[in-house]
Coordinates of C-alpha atoms in Angstrom, one line a residue:
Chain A
X55 CA 153.6 107.6 128.3
X56 CA 155.7 104.3 127.9
X57 CA 157.0 104.3 131.6
X58 CA 153.4 104.1 132.7
X59 CA 153.6 100.7 132.3
X60 CA 156.5 98.2 133.6
X61 CA 158.2 95.7 130.5
X62 CA 156.0 92.9 132.4
X63 CA 152.7 95.0 131.9
X64 CA 153.6 95.9 128.7
X65 CA 153.9 92.2 127.6
X66 CA 150.6 91.6 129.3
X67 CA 149.0 93.9 127.3
X68 CA 150.3 93.6 123.7
X69 CA 150.1 90.0 124.1
X70 CA 146.9 90.0 125.0
X71 CA 145.8 92.4 122.2
X72 CA 147.7 89.9 119.7
X73 CA 145.8 86.6 121.0
X74 CA 142.2 88.2 121.1
X75 CA 142.5 89.9 117.7
X76 CA 143.8 86.7 115.7
X77 CA 141.4 84.7 118.0
X78 CA 138.4 86.7 116.2
X79 CA 140.2 86.8 112.7
X80 CA 140.8 83.3 112.5
X81 CA 137.3 82.0 114.3
X82 CA 135.1 84.9 112.4
X83 CA 134.7 83.1 108.9
X84 CA 133.8 79.6 111.1
X85 CA 131.6 81.6 113.3
X86 CA 129.8 82.8 109.9
X87 CA 129.5 79.7 108.7
X88 CA 128.2 78.1 111.7
X89 CA 125.7 81.1 112.5
X90 CA 124.3 80.5 108.8
X91 CA 124.1 76.6 109.3
X92 CA 122.1 77.2 112.3
X93 CA 119.7 80.0 111.2
X94 CA 119.2 78.5 107.5
X95 CA 120.2 74.9 107.4
X96 CA 118.0 71.7 107.8
X97 CA 120.1 68.9 108.3
X98 CA 120.6 66.0 110.7
X99 CA 122.5 66.9 113.2
X100 CA 121.5 70.7 113.4
X101 CA 120.5 70.1 117.4
X102 CA 124.3 68.3 117.9
X103 CA 126.3 71.1 116.3
X104 CA 124.1 74.1 118.1
X105 CA 125.1 71.8 121.4
X106 CA 128.5 71.6 120.6
X107 CA 129.1 75.1 119.6
X108 CA 127.2 76.4 123.1
X109 CA 129.0 74.0 125.4
X110 CA 131.5 76.8 126.1
X111 CA 129.1 78.9 127.2
X112 CA 127.9 76.4 129.8
X113 CA 131.0 74.3 130.8
X114 CA 133.2 75.6 133.7
X115 CA 136.1 77.3 131.7
X116 CA 138.7 75.2 133.8
X117 CA 136.9 71.9 131.9
X118 CA 137.1 73.6 128.7
X119 CA 140.9 74.5 129.2
X120 CA 141.5 70.9 130.4
X121 CA 139.5 69.5 127.4
X122 CA 141.4 71.3 125.1
X123 CA 144.7 70.2 126.9
X124 CA 143.7 66.4 126.4
X125 CA 143.0 67.1 122.8
X126 CA 145.9 69.8 121.6
X127 CA 148.4 68.8 124.1
X128 CA 151.8 67.5 123.1
X129 CA 150.5 64.0 123.7
X130 CA 146.7 64.9 122.8
X131 CA 145.3 63.0 119.9
X132 CA 145.4 65.9 117.5
X133 CA 147.9 68.0 119.1
X134 CA 150.1 64.6 118.9
X135 CA 149.5 64.7 115.1
X136 CA 149.8 68.2 114.7
X137 CA 153.3 67.7 116.5
X138 CA 154.3 64.8 114.2
X139 CA 153.0 66.0 110.8
X140 CA 153.8 69.8 111.3
X141 CA 156.0 70.3 114.5
X142 CA 153.9 72.6 115.5
X143 CA 151.8 72.7 119.1
X144 CA 149.1 74.8 120.7
X145 CA 150.7 73.7 124.2
X146 CA 152.0 76.6 126.3
X147 CA 152.7 78.8 123.5
X148 CA 150.7 82.1 122.5
X149 CA 148.5 80.2 119.7
X150 CA 147.3 78.4 122.4
X151 CA 146.0 81.3 124.5
X152 CA 144.3 82.3 121.1
X153 CA 142.8 78.8 120.5
X154 CA 141.3 79.0 124.0
X155 CA 140.2 82.3 123.7
X156 CA 138.2 81.5 120.6
X157 CA 136.8 78.6 121.6
X158 CA 135.1 80.5 124.6
X159 CA 134.6 83.3 122.4
X160 CA 133.0 81.6 119.7
X161 CA 129.1 80.8 121.1
X162 CA 128.8 84.8 121.5
X163 CA 129.7 85.6 118.2
X164 CA 127.7 82.7 116.6
X165 CA 124.8 84.0 118.7
X166 CA 124.9 87.9 117.5
X167 CA 125.6 86.6 113.9
X168 CA 122.8 84.1 113.8
X169 CA 120.4 86.6 115.6
X170 CA 121.3 89.2 112.3
X171 CA 120.5 86.3 109.9
X172 CA 117.2 85.5 111.1
X173 CA 116.2 89.2 110.7
X174 CA 117.4 88.8 107.1
X175 CA 114.1 88.1 104.9
X176 CA 114.5 84.8 103.3
X177 CA 112.0 86.2 100.4
X178 CA 114.9 88.8 99.6
X179 CA 117.0 85.8 98.9
X180 CA 114.5 84.2 96.8
X181 CA 114.1 87.1 94.9
X182 CA 118.0 87.0 94.2
X183 CA 117.9 83.6 93.3
X184 CA 115.0 83.9 90.7
X185 CA 116.9 86.8 88.9
X186 CA 119.8 84.3 88.5
X187 CA 122.0 84.1 91.4
X188 CA 123.0 80.7 92.9
X189 CA 123.4 80.1 96.5
X190 CA 126.6 81.1 97.1
X191 CA 126.0 84.3 94.9
X192 CA 122.7 85.0 97.3
X193 CA 125.0 85.1 100.2
X194 CA 127.9 87.1 99.0
X195 CA 125.5 89.9 97.7
X196 CA 122.5 89.9 99.6
X197 CA 122.5 87.8 102.8
X198 CA 126.4 89.3 103.6
X199 CA 126.0 93.0 103.3
X200 CA 122.6 92.7 105.3
X201 CA 124.2 90.6 108.1
X202 CA 127.5 93.1 108.6
X203 CA 126.2 94.8 111.5
X204 CA 125.6 91.6 113.0
X205 CA 128.9 90.3 112.0
X206 CA 130.7 93.6 113.6
X207 CA 128.6 93.0 116.7
X208 CA 129.6 89.0 116.5
X209 CA 133.3 89.9 116.2
X210 CA 133.4 93.0 118.7
X211 CA 131.6 90.7 120.9
X212 CA 134.4 88.0 120.2
X213 CA 136.9 90.5 120.9
X214 CA 136.0 91.5 124.5
X215 CA 135.2 87.7 125.9
X216 CA 138.9 87.0 124.2
X217 CA 140.6 89.7 126.0
X218 CA 139.0 88.2 129.1
X219 CA 139.2 85.0 129.0
X220 CA 140.9 83.4 131.8
X221 CA 140.1 79.8 133.2
X222 CA 140.3 78.1 129.7
X223 CA 143.4 80.1 129.0
X224 CA 145.4 79.5 132.6
X225 CA 144.4 75.6 132.4
X226 CA 145.3 75.0 128.8
X227 CA 148.5 77.1 128.4
X228 CA 149.6 78.3 131.9
X229 CA 150.8 81.5 132.6
X230 CA 154.1 82.3 131.0
X231 CA 155.2 85.9 130.8
X232 CA 155.7 87.0 127.3
X233 CA 154.3 83.6 126.2
X234 CA 150.6 83.0 127.4
X235 CA 150.5 85.7 130.1
X236 CA 147.6 88.0 128.8
X237 CA 145.8 90.4 131.2
X238 CA 143.6 88.5 133.0
X239 CA 146.5 86.1 134.0
X240 CA 148.6 88.8 134.6
X241 CA 146.7 90.6 137.0
X242 CA 145.9 87.6 138.7
X243 CA 150.0 86.9 139.1
X244 CA 150.0 90.5 140.6
X245 CA 147.7 89.8 143.0
X246 CA 149.4 87.2 143.8
X247 CA 152.8 88.7 144.8
X248 CA 152.8 91.3 148.0
X249 CA 153.2 94.8 146.3
X250 CA 151.5 93.8 143.2
X251 CA 148.3 95.9 143.6
X252 CA 149.2 98.9 142.1
X253 CA 150.2 97.0 138.6
X254 CA 147.1 95.0 138.6
X255 CA 145.0 98.3 139.0
X256 CA 147.1 99.8 135.9
X257 CA 146.2 96.6 134.1
X258 CA 142.2 96.7 135.2
X259 CA 142.2 100.5 134.0
X260 CA 143.5 99.2 130.6
X261 CA 141.4 96.0 130.4
X262 CA 138.3 98.9 130.7
X263 CA 139.6 101.1 128.4
X264 CA 140.2 98.7 126.0
X265 CA 136.5 97.1 126.5
X266 CA 135.3 100.5 126.2
X267 CA 137.2 101.6 123.0
X268 CA 135.8 98.1 121.5
X269 CA 132.2 99.3 122.3
X270 CA 131.8 102.6 121.0
X271 CA 134.0 101.5 117.8
X272 CA 131.3 98.6 116.9
X273 CA 128.3 100.9 117.9
X274 CA 129.8 103.2 115.3
X275 CA 130.0 100.7 112.8
X276 CA 126.7 99.4 113.6
X277 CA 124.8 102.7 112.9
X278 CA 126.8 103.2 110.0
X279 CA 125.8 99.8 108.3
X280 CA 122.7 100.0 109.6
X281 CA 121.4 103.4 107.7
X282 CA 123.1 101.8 104.4
X283 CA 120.9 98.9 104.6
X284 CA 117.8 100.4 105.9
X285 CA 117.6 101.2 102.3
X286 CA 117.2 105.1 103.1
Chain B
X182 CA 105.8 80.3 73.8
X183 CA 104.2 77.7 75.2
X184 CA 104.1 76.7 79.0
X185 CA 103.4 73.3 79.6
X186 CA 102.5 72.8 83.3
X187 CA 101.6 69.3 84.9
X188 CA 101.5 69.5 88.8
X189 CA 100.3 68.0 91.6
X190 CA 100.8 68.6 95.3
X191 CA 99.0 67.8 98.4
X192 CA 97.7 70.6 101.1
X193 CA 96.5 69.7 104.4
X194 CA 92.9 70.4 102.9
X195 CA 93.1 70.2 99.5
X196 CA 95.2 68.7 96.2
X197 CA 96.5 70.5 93.5
X198 CA 96.1 69.2 90.1
X199 CA 96.6 70.7 87.0
X200 CA 97.5 70.0 83.6
X201 CA 97.7 72.8 81.1
X202 CA 98.8 73.7 77.8
X203 CA 99.7 77.8 78.2
X204 CA 99.8 79.6 74.7
X205 CA 101.7 82.9 74.8
X206 CA 100.6 86.6 75.8
X207 CA 99.5 87.5 79.7
X208 CA 98.0 84.3 81.2
X209 CA 96.0 85.4 84.6
X210 CA 95.3 82.6 87.3
X211 CA 92.6 83.7 88.7
X212 CA 90.7 82.5 91.8
X213 CA 90.1 82.8 95.6
X214 CA 93.3 83.0 98.1
X215 CA 93.9 79.6 99.2
X216 CA 93.0 77.9 95.3
X217 CA 96.7 77.4 94.4
X218 CA 97.6 80.0 92.5
X219 CA 101.1 81.1 94.4
X220 CA 101.6 77.3 94.4
X221 CA 101.8 77.2 90.4
X222 CA 103.8 80.1 90.3
X223 CA 106.5 79.4 92.7
X224 CA 106.6 75.9 91.3
X225 CA 107.3 77.7 87.9
X226 CA 109.9 79.6 89.7
X227 CA 111.5 76.7 91.3
X228 CA 111.1 78.2 94.7
X229 CA 108.6 75.0 95.5
X230 CA 109.0 71.8 94.8
X231 CA 105.6 70.0 94.5
X232 CA 104.9 66.6 94.8
X233 CA 104.9 65.5 91.4
X234 CA 105.9 68.7 88.5
X235 CA 106.4 68.5 84.8
X236 CA 107.1 72.1 83.5
X237 CA 108.3 72.9 79.9
X238 CA 108.6 76.0 78.6
X239 CA 109.0 75.7 74.6
X240 CA 109.6 72.2 75.6
X241 CA 112.4 72.5 77.8
X242 CA 111.9 71.3 80.8
X243 CA 112.3 73.5 84.0
X244 CA 111.1 71.0 86.8
X245 CA 115.0 70.0 87.7
X246 CA 116.6 72.9 87.3
X247 CA 117.3 75.2 90.4
X248 CA 115.6 79.0 90.9
X249 CA 118.7 80.9 89.3
X250 CA 118.9 78.3 86.2
X251 CA 115.4 78.6 84.9
X252 CA 115.4 82.0 83.4
X253 CA 111.9 83.0 85.0
X254 CA 111.4 86.5 86.0
X255 CA 109.1 87.3 89.1
X256 CA 107.5 89.9 90.3
X257 CA 106.0 89.7 94.1
X258 CA 103.4 91.1 95.7
X259 CA 106.1 93.0 97.9
X260 CA 108.5 94.2 95.7
X261 CA 111.5 92.6 97.3
X262 CA 114.0 95.4 96.2
X263 CA 117.4 94.8 98.1
X264 CA 117.6 97.6 100.6
X265 CA 121.1 97.9 100.4
X266 CA 121.3 98.9 96.9
X267 CA 119.9 101.6 94.5
X268 CA 117.0 101.5 92.3
X269 CA 120.0 101.5 89.8
X270 CA 121.8 98.2 91.4
X271 CA 118.6 97.0 92.0
X272 CA 117.9 97.2 87.9
X273 CA 121.2 95.8 87.0
X274 CA 121.4 93.1 89.7
X275 CA 121.1 90.0 87.2
X276 CA 123.5 91.4 84.7
X277 CA 126.3 92.4 87.3
X278 CA 126.1 88.8 88.8
X279 CA 126.3 87.0 85.4
X280 CA 128.8 89.7 84.7
X281 CA 127.3 90.2 81.2
X282 CA 126.3 93.7 79.8
X283 CA 122.7 95.4 80.6
X284 CA 120.5 95.3 78.0
X285 CA 117.4 97.3 77.1
X286 CA 118.3 99.1 80.0
X287 CA 117.0 102.5 78.4
X288 CA 114.0 101.2 77.1
X289 CA 112.5 99.1 80.3
X290 CA 113.6 102.0 82.1
X291 CA 111.2 104.4 79.5
X292 CA 108.6 102.1 79.6
X293 CA 108.2 102.1 83.4
X294 CA 108.8 105.5 83.6
X295 CA 111.6 105.1 86.2
X296 CA 114.5 106.8 84.9
X297 CA 114.3 109.7 87.9
X298 CA 114.6 106.8 90.2
X299 CA 117.9 105.6 89.5
X300 CA 119.7 107.0 92.6
X301 CA 117.2 106.7 95.2
X302 CA 117.1 104.1 97.7
X303 CA 113.9 101.7 97.6
X304 CA 113.0 102.6 101.8
X305 CA 112.6 106.1 99.9
X306 CA 110.1 105.3 97.1
X307 CA 106.1 104.6 97.1
X308 CA 104.6 101.6 97.0
X309 CA 103.7 102.2 93.0
X310 CA 107.3 103.1 92.4
X311 CA 109.0 100.0 94.4
X312 CA 106.5 97.6 92.3
X313 CA 107.5 99.4 89.0
X314 CA 111.2 99.4 89.6
X315 CA 110.7 95.4 90.8
X316 CA 109.2 94.8 87.6
X317 CA 112.0 96.7 85.8
X318 CA 114.7 94.2 87.7
X319 CA 112.9 90.9 86.6
X320 CA 112.5 92.5 83.1
X321 CA 116.1 93.2 82.9
X322 CA 117.2 89.9 83.9
X323 CA 116.3 89.1 80.4
X324 CA 113.7 86.1 81.8
X325 CA 112.3 83.9 78.9
X326 CA 109.0 84.0 81.1
X327 CA 107.6 86.5 83.9
X328 CA 106.0 85.5 86.4
X329 CA 103.7 88.1 88.3
X330 CA 101.9 87.5 92.3
X331 CA 99.5 89.6 92.5
X332 CA 101.7 92.9 91.7
X333 CA 99.1 95.4 92.8
X334 CA 97.6 93.6 95.6
X335 CA 99.2 95.7 98.4
X336 CA 98.6 99.4 96.5
X337 CA 95.9 101.5 96.7
X338 CA 93.2 101.9 93.9
X339 CA 95.1 105.2 92.7
X340 CA 98.5 103.1 92.9
X341 CA 97.1 100.2 90.8
X342 CA 96.3 103.0 88.3
X343 CA 99.3 104.0 88.1
X344 CA 100.9 100.9 87.4
X345 CA 98.2 99.2 85.1
X346 CA 98.8 100.9 82.0
X347 CA 102.8 100.3 82.5
X348 CA 101.5 96.3 83.0
X349 CA 99.4 96.7 79.6
X350 CA 102.6 98.1 77.7
X351 CA 104.4 95.3 78.6
X352 CA 102.1 92.7 77.5
X353 CA 102.0 94.3 74.3
X354 CA 105.3 95.7 73.6
X355 CA 107.7 93.3 74.7
X356 CA 106.1 89.9 73.7
X357 CA 107.2 88.0 76.8
X358 CA 105.3 85.6 78.0
X359 CA 103.7 86.3 81.7
X360 CA 102.0 84.2 84.2
X361 CA 100.0 86.8 86.1
X362 CA 97.9 86.0 89.2
X363 CA 95.1 87.9 90.5
X364 CA 92.0 87.6 92.8
X365 CA 90.7 90.7 91.4
X366 CA 88.2 90.1 88.1
X367 CA 88.6 93.7 87.1
X368 CA 92.3 93.5 86.8
X369 CA 92.1 90.1 85.1
X370 CA 89.8 91.6 82.5
X371 CA 91.6 94.6 81.9
X372 CA 95.3 92.5 81.4
X373 CA 94.3 88.7 80.8
X374 CA 94.6 87.2 77.1
X375 CA 94.2 84.0 78.6
X376 CA 92.5 83.0 81.8
X377 CA 92.6 80.0 84.0
X378 CA 90.3 80.2 86.4
X379 CA 91.1 78.0 89.8
X380 CA 89.0 76.2 92.9
X381 CA 90.7 74.6 95.5
X382 CA 93.3 73.3 93.2
X383 CA 91.5 72.2 90.2
X384 CA 91.0 74.1 86.8
X385 CA 87.4 75.0 86.6
X386 CA 87.6 77.0 83.5
X387 CA 90.5 77.9 80.9
X388 CA 90.4 79.5 77.8
X389 CA 90.9 82.7 75.9
X390 CA 90.0 85.9 77.9
X391 CA 87.0 87.2 75.8
X392 CA 85.2 83.6 76.2
X393 CA 85.8 82.8 79.6
X394 CA 84.8 86.7 80.4
X395 CA 81.2 86.3 78.2
X396 CA 80.6 82.6 79.0
X397 CA 77.5 82.1 81.3
X398 CA 78.9 78.6 82.5
X399 CA 82.2 80.3 84.2
X400 CA 80.7 83.8 84.8
X401 CA 79.6 82.4 88.6
X402 CA 83.3 80.8 88.8
X403 CA 84.3 84.3 88.6
X404 CA 81.8 86.0 90.9
X405 CA 78.5 87.2 90.0
X406 CA 78.9 90.7 91.1
X407 CA 82.0 91.3 88.9
X408 CA 80.7 89.2 86.1
X409 CA 81.1 91.1 82.9
X410 CA 81.9 90.6 79.4
X411 CA 85.2 92.8 77.7
X412 CA 84.5 94.8 74.4
X413 CA 87.5 95.8 72.3
X414 CA 86.7 99.0 70.5
X415 CA 88.2 101.8 69.0
X416 CA 88.4 105.6 69.8
X417 CA 86.4 107.2 67.0
X418 CA 85.7 111.0 68.6
X419 CA 86.2 113.0 71.5
X420 CA 82.7 114.8 71.4
X421 CA 82.3 118.6 72.8
X422 CA 80.0 117.4 75.6
X423 CA 82.5 115.4 77.1
X424 CA 81.8 112.0 76.0
X425 CA 84.4 109.9 74.0
X426 CA 82.8 107.9 70.9
X427 CA 83.8 104.6 70.6
X428 CA 83.5 101.8 67.7
X429 CA 82.9 98.4 68.4
X430 CA 81.9 95.7 66.1
X431 CA 78.4 96.0 66.8
X432 CA 77.8 99.7 66.5
X433 CA 79.0 103.2 68.2
X434 CA 78.7 103.4 71.9
X435 CA 79.3 106.6 74.5
X436 CA 81.2 106.8 77.3
X437 CA 82.6 109.0 80.1
X438 CA 86.1 110.8 78.6
X439 CA 88.8 108.4 77.8
X440 CA 92.4 109.5 77.5
X441 CA 93.5 108.9 74.2
X442 CA 93.6 110.0 70.4
X443 CA 91.0 108.6 67.8
X444 CA 92.2 105.2 66.6
X445 CA 93.6 103.9 69.9
X446 CA 92.0 100.2 70.8
X447 CA 90.8 100.0 74.1
X448 CA 89.3 97.0 76.1
X449 CA 86.1 97.8 78.0
X450 CA 84.8 95.7 80.5
X451 CA 81.2 96.1 81.1
X452 CA 79.6 94.7 84.0
X453 CA 76.5 92.1 83.3
X454 CA 74.7 93.7 86.3
X455 CA 75.2 97.0 84.1
X456 CA 73.4 95.8 81.0
X457 CA 69.8 95.8 80.7
X458 CA 68.1 93.8 77.6
X459 CA 65.2 94.9 75.8
X460 CA 62.9 92.9 73.0
X461 CA 62.2 95.8 70.8
X462 CA 64.3 98.8 70.1
X463 CA 63.8 101.3 73.4
X464 CA 62.4 104.5 72.4
X465 CA 62.5 107.4 74.6
X466 CA 65.1 106.1 77.0
X467 CA 67.9 108.1 78.5
X468 CA 70.8 105.9 78.2
X469 CA 72.8 106.4 74.7
X470 CA 74.1 102.7 74.1
X471 CA 71.8 100.2 72.3
X472 CA 73.7 97.3 70.6
X473 CA 71.4 94.7 69.1
X474 CA 72.3 91.0 69.3
X475 CA 71.5 87.8 69.3
X476 CA 71.1 85.8 72.7
X477 CA 73.6 82.6 72.2
X478 CA 73.1 81.2 75.7
X479 CA 71.4 81.1 78.9
X480 CA 72.5 80.1 82.3
X481 CA 70.5 79.6 85.1
X482 CA 72.1 79.9 88.7
X483 CA 71.2 78.9 92.2
X484 CA 69.5 81.9 93.3
X485 CA 66.9 84.4 91.5
X486 CA 69.3 85.1 88.6
X487 CA 69.9 84.3 85.1
X488 CA 73.1 85.1 83.0
X489 CA 72.5 85.9 79.3
X490 CA 75.3 85.7 76.9
X491 CA 74.6 87.9 73.7
X492 CA 76.5 87.4 70.5
X493 CA 77.0 91.0 69.0
X494 CA 78.5 89.7 65.7
X495 CA 81.5 87.8 66.9
X496 CA 82.0 89.5 69.9
X497 CA 80.2 88.8 73.0
X498 CA 78.4 90.6 76.0
X499 CA 77.0 89.4 79.3
X500 CA 73.6 90.3 81.1
X501 CA 72.4 89.6 84.6
X502 CA 69.2 89.4 84.9
X503 CA 66.4 88.0 87.5
X504 CA 64.7 84.8 86.3
X505 CA 61.7 86.7 86.1
X506 CA 62.4 89.0 83.8
X507 CA 63.9 86.1 81.7
X508 CA 60.5 84.9 81.8
X509 CA 58.8 87.5 81.1
X510 CA 60.6 88.6 78.0
X511 CA 60.4 84.6 76.8
X512 CA 64.3 84.9 76.3
X513 CA 65.8 81.9 74.6
X514 CA 68.9 81.3 72.5
X515 CA 68.6 82.5 68.8
X516 CA 66.4 85.7 69.8
X517 CA 66.9 88.8 68.9
X518 CA 67.3 91.5 71.8
X519 CA 68.8 94.9 72.2
X520 CA 71.3 95.4 75.0
X521 CA 71.1 98.6 77.0
X522 CA 74.0 99.8 78.5
X523 CA 74.5 103.1 80.4
X524 CA 77.7 105.4 79.7
X525 CA 78.4 106.1 83.2
X526 CA 78.3 102.9 84.3
X527 CA 81.9 102.0 82.7
X528 CA 84.4 103.1 85.3
X529 CA 87.6 104.6 84.0
X530 CA 89.5 101.5 86.0
X531 CA 87.1 99.3 83.5
X532 CA 88.9 100.6 80.6
X533 CA 92.2 99.5 79.4
X534 CA 95.0 99.9 76.6
X535 CA 95.4 98.4 73.8
X536 CA 93.4 95.3 72.7
X537 CA 95.4 92.3 73.2
X538 CA 94.3 89.1 71.8
X539 CA 96.7 86.5 72.5

């Protein structure tokens, strides 16, 4: 079983899973927050926030990657601070790949969660407030449990998008085996060398399997949660 | 308890302006849809911020508190139970989020008859059951005031009849002040101890229920079809021919069988259009109920009708007749007349539980 893949292919697969999982988990709380602000918030800058979040969906990934490089590269205005203060950098590290994946997947994740929040009747939240629940408690005890299917859907979508991210990743952190070479960039590399087709095909098959498993898992979770919150 | 309400709020087509000091008991806000009733309860709950508001519950100002600090329970027209919780979890929600023990659980469950529903989910309940659970959930949050916004409006007649006795029990047994929104006069007549009539954002009438319902001046605001006074009576005997004998201040009346043991106090709403007036005590008439009284007020409307208020000795009856009849009988304040009431005219739905006068 282990022999089915070369060490280099294994490296790319495991790195991809790690990058996508970290990107998804770290961005999820921000995703929920942003979705809540967009769905329920009425504040100046609402449109601007909406635009910022959706920008990576519309911009060419190369542009997003380059902007990340400008901001978070060793010489970038945020990257330089991080390096000076914490000795930490995203540049050409797997954490950078995770950042790129998270930024690219963020709009999809937020959209799914926002749809779920908009489906929650604000009247239920009003009822909770008359029962003595502050806004935070209302969110934790009423809104959050009711939007769980949406959060799961958003998380899976974000994970799948992160698994497939290519343009921004290769622009921001390049294609270093074992550090920043994820499945898509590995497939790309194999296709560049003569005789790499077989390895590329194996990775393609793995990509398909991972995507299908993620999809099935999210379907199953959503169904369970949906029956629970339908009140039956 | 007193609830002081001074509110004003601009709507596109009218302005809500009220200045009221409400006593305890069950106060009905009555009026057409769009008259500002719901706006008032939402302002008290804090779900709506009016342009200007001064709300004091027993002297404590509420207007600047967020909804969750007001200790005001709210029963909505749509029960708004949390779908992801069981009935029991819904009922104990307020206690759980405030991390305090649930008090009075068994008594309130018993009062509302919802003990058997506890493990169920809201989605499996009937409309009437859902509304009772919603009432229980609001009561168990230990409110200082209960708001009810047309809690029966979404239910059919059978479900309404199922819930009304529970609201009466709530009014008479808990002592909790209730602000109750309704546009159904029979409901108001059964439940209210105090009535506020709203018209386009202004208070058209305000006072104890018995006075408002029997006042010929305010009756037109309530809707002439539904106008009618409420008599307090005590069940005296269940008679073998299917009638129930009740004693009122003015004498006995007989109604189709009412549930209840002798001695039980009931409120009977008698529609003004079901009352016939006669100058002499009628003889040879099929109607069983003849009550003597003195005319205390007459009110001529725009149409052909006249509303007459009859003093039966401290309690009042309202009669609606044509102007022609009023002229023919030479009706005038001070005149002694007899009120005739057909037993079968009183519907079961117009008879409510224990009388409440504040």
